[in-house]
PDB file of C-alpha atoms in Angstrom:
ATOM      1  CA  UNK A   1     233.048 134.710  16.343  1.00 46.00           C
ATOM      2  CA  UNK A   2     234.859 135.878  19.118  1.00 53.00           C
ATOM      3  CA  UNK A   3     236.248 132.638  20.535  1.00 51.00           C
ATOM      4  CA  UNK A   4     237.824 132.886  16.958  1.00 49.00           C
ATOM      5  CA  UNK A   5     239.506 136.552  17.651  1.00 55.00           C
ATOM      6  CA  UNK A   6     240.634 135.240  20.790  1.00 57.00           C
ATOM      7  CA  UNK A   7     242.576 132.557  19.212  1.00 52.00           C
ATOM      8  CA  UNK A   8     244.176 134.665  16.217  1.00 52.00           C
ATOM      9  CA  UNK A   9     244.910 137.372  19.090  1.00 58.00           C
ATOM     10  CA  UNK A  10     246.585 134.558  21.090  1.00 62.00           C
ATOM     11  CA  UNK A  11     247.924 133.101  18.357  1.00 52.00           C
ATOM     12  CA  UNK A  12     249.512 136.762  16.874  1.00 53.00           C
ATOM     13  CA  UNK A  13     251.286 137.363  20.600  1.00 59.00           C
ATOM     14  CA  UNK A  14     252.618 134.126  20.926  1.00 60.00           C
ATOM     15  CA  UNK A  15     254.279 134.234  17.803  1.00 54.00           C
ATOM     16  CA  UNK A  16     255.087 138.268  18.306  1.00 56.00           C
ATOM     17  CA  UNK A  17     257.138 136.470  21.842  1.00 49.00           C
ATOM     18  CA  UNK A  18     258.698 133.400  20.156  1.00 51.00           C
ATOM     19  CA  UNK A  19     260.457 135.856  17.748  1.00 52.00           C
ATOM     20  CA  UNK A  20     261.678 138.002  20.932  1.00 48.00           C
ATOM     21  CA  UNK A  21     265.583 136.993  22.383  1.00 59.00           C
ATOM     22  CA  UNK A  22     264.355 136.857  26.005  1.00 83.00           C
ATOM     23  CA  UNK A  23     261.381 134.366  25.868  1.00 89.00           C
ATOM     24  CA  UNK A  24     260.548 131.688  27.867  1.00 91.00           C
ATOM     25  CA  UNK A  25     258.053 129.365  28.363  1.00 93.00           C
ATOM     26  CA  UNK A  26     256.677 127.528  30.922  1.00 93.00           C
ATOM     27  CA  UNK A  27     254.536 124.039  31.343  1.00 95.00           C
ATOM     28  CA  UNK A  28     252.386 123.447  34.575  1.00 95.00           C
ATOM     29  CA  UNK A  29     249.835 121.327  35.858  1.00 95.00           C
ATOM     30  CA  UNK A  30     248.063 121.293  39.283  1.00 94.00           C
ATOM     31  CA  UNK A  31     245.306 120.925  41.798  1.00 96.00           C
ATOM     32  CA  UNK A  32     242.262 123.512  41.405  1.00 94.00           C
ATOM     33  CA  UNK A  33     240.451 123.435  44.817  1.00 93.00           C
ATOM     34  CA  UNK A  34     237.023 125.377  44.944  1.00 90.00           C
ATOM     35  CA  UNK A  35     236.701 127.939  47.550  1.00 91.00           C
ATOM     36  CA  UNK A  36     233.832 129.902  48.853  1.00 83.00           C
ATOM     37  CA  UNK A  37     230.053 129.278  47.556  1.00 78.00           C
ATOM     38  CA  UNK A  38     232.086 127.024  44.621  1.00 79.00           C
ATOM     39  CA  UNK A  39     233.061 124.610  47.012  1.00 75.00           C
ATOM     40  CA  UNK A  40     229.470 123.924  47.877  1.00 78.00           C
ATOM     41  CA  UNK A  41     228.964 122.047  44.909  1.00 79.00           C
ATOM     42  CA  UNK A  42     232.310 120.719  43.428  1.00 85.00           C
ATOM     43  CA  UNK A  43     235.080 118.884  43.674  1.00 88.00           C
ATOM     44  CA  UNK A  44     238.549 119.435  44.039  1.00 90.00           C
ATOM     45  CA  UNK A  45     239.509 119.594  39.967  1.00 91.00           C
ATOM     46  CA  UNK A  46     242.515 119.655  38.093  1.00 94.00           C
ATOM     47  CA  UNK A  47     244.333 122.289  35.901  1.00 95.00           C
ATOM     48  CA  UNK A  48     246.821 122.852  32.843  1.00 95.00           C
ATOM     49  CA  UNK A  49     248.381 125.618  32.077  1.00 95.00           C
ATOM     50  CA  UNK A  50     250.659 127.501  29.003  1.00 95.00           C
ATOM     51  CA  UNK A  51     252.780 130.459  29.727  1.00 94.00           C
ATOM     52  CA  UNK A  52     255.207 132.342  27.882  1.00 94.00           C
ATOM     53  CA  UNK A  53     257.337 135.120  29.408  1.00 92.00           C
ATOM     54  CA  UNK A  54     258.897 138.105  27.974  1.00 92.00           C
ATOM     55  CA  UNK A  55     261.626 139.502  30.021  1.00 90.00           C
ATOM     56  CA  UNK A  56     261.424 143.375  30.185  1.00 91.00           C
ATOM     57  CA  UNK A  57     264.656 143.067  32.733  1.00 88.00           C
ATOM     58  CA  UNK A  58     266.199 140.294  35.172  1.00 85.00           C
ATOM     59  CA  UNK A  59     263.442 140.720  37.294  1.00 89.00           C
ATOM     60  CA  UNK A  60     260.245 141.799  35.207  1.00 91.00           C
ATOM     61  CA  UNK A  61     258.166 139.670  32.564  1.00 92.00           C
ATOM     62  CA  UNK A  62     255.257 140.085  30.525  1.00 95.00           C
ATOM     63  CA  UNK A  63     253.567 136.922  30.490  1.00 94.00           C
ATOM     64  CA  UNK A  64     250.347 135.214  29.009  1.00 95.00           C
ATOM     65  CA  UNK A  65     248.533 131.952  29.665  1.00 94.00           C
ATOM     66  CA  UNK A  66     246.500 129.314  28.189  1.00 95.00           C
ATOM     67  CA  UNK A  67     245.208 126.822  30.104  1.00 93.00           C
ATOM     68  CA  UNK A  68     241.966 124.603  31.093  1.00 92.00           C
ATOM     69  CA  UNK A  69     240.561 123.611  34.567  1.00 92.00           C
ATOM     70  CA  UNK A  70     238.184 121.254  34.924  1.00 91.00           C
ATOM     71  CA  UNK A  71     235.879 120.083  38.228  1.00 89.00           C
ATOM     72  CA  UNK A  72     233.306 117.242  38.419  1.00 86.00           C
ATOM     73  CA  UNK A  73     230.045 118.310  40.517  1.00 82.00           C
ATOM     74  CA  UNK A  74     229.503 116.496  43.966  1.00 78.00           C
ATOM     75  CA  UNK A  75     225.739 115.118  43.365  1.00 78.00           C
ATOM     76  CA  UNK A  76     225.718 113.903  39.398  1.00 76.00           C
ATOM     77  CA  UNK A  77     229.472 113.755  38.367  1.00 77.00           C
ATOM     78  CA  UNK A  78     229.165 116.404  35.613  1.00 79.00           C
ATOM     79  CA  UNK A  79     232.501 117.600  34.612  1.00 82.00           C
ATOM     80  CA  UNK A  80     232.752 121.180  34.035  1.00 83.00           C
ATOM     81  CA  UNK A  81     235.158 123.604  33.253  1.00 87.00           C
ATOM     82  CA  UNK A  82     236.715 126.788  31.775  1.00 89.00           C
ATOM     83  CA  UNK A  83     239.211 127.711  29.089  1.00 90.00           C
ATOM     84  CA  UNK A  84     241.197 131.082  30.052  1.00 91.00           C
ATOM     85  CA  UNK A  85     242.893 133.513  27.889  1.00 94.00           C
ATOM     86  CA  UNK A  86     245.138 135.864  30.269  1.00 95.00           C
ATOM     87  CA  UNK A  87     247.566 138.287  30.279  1.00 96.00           C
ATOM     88  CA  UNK A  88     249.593 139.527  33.288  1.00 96.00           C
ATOM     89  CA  UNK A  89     252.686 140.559  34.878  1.00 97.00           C
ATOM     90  CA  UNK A  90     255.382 139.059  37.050  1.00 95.00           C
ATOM     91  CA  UNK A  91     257.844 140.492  39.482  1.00 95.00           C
ATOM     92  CA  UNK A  92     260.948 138.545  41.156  1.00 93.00           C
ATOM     93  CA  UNK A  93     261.067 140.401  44.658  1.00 94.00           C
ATOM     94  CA  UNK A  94     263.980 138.242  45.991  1.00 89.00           C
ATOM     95  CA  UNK A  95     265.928 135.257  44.352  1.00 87.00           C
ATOM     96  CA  UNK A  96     263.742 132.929  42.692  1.00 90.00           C
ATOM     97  CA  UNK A  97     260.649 134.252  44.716  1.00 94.00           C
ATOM     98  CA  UNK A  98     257.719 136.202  42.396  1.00 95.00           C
ATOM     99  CA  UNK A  99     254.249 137.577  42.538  1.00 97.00           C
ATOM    100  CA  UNK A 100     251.994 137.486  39.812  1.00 96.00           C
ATOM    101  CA  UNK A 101     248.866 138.713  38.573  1.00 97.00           C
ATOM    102  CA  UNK A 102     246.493 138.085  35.502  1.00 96.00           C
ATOM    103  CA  UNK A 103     243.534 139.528  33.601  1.00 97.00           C
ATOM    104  CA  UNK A 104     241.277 138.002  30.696  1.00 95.00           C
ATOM    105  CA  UNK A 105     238.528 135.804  29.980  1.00 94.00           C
ATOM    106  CA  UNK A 106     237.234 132.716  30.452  1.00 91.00           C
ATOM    107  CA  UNK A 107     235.171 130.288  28.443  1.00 89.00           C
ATOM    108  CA  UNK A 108     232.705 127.709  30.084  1.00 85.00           C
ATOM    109  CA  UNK A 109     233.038 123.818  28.864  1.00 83.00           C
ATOM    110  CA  UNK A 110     231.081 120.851  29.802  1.00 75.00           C
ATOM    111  CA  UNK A 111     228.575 120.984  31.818  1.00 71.00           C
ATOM    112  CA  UNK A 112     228.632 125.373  31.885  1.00 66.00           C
ATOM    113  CA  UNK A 113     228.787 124.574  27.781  1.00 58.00           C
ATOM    114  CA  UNK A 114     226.274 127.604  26.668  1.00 65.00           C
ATOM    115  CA  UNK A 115     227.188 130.237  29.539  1.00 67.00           C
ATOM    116  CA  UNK A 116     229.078 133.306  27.889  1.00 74.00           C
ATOM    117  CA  UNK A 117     232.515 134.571  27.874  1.00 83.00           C
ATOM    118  CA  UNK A 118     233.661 135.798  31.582  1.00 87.00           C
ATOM    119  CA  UNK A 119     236.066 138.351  33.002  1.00 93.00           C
ATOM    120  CA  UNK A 120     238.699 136.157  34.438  1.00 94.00           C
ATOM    121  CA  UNK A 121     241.920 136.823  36.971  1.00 96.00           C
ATOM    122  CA  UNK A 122     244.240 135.360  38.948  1.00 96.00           C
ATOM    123  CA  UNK A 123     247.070 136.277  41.540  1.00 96.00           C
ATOM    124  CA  UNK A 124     249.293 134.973  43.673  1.00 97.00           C
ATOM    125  CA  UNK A 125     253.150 133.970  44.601  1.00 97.00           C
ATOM    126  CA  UNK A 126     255.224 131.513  43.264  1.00 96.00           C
ATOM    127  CA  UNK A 127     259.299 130.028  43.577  1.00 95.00           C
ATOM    128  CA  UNK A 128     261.816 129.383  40.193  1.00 93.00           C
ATOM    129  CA  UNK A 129     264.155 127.302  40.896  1.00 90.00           C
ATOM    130  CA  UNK A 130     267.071 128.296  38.003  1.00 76.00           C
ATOM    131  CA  UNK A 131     266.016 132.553  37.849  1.00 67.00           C
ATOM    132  CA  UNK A 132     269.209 133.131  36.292  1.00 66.00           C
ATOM    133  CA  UNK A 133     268.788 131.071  33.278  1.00 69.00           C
ATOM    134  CA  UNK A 134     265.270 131.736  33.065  1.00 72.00           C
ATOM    135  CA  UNK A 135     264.577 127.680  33.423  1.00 82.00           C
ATOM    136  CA  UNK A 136     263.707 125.165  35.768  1.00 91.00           C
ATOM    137  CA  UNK A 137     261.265 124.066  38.231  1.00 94.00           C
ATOM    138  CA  UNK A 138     258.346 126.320  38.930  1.00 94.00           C
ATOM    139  CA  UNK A 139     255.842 125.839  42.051  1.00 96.00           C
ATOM    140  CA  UNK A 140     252.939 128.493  42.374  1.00 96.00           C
ATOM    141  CA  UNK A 141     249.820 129.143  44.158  1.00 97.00           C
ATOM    142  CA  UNK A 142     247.105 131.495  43.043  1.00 96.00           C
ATOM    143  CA  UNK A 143     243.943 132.552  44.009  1.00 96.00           C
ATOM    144  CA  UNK A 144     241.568 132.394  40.905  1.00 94.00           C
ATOM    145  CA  UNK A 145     237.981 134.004  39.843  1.00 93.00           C
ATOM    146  CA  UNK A 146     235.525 133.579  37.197  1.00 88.00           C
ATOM    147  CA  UNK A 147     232.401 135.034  37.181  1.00 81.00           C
ATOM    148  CA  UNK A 148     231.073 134.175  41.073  1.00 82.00           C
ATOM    149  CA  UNK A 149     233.349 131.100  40.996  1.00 85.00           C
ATOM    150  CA  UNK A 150     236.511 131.590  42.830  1.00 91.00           C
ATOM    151  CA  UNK A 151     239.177 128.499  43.631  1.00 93.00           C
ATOM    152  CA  UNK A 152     242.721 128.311  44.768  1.00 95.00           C
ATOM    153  CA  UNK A 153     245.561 126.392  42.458  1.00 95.00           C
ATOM    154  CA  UNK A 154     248.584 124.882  43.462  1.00 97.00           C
ATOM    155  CA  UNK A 155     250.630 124.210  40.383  1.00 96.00           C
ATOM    156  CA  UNK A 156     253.975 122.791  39.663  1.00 96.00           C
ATOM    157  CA  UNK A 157     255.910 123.163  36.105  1.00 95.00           C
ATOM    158  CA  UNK A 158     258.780 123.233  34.200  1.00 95.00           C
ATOM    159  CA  UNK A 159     259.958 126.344  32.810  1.00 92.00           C
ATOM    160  CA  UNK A 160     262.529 126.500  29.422  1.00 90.00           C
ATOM    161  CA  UNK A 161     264.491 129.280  27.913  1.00 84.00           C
ATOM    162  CA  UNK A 162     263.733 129.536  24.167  1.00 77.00           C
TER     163      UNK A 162
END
């Protein structure tokens, strides 16, 4: 029941943003690369990620992502993985240069199938390529957690003006 009210939530914002004049959205992909007592027992995964902006001013946006991440385990070759749900903030401090920070959950796939709904954030820098237009090429890297599970991602997308 509540992986439902996560999606109509998600679903209510996203189309709350769409209707807003200074939306964008961006499309990434990238390497998830476990850290800490994760690394012990998993590989280097994969991630991709949804994000629409909402500009509160030329250097300000309201964001929130959807995205999977996926790892295989180093013994048996399980694949495991999560499905987040985040909202967050992001802050040009010079040029095309940002921080950014997130906050929501996460829900275990695969091989982590019947573990509950976990707290979830993420942080980290990033470069846009294109800041006036609000589009073009977007590389970040941000330190994730989950639970005890923490990794670092380095992601490249495409961002778009709607």
């Amino acid at each position: 029941m509540r992986y439902l009210f996560y999606c109509l939530l998600s679903l209510v914002l996203s189309i709350s943003l769409v209707k807003a004049q200074k939306f964008s959205l961006k499309v990434s992909g990238g390497t998830e690369m476990p850290v800490e007592i994760f690394k012990e027992g998993y590989k280097t995964g994969w991630g991709i990620y949804g994000t629409g902006y909402y500009a509160l001013d030329e250097n300000a946006n309201l964001l929130m992502t959807v995205g999977t991440a996926s790892w295989r385990t180093q013994q048996s070759n399980n694949n495991s993985g999560l499905i987040f749900l985040r909202t967050g903030y992001r802050q040009f401090v010079y040029s095309g240069i940002y921080f950014q920070g997130e906050a929501g959950v996460a829900i275990y796939t695969g091989f982590w199938g019947n573990s509950p709904t976990r707290f979830s954030y993420s942080l980290g820098p990033g470069y846009l390529f294109g800041t006036k237009e609000r589009k073009g090429l977007d590389i970040s890297v941000k330190f994730n957690r989950a639970s005890y599970r923490s990794w670092l991602s380095l992601n490249l997308g495409y961002q778009l003006s709607l």
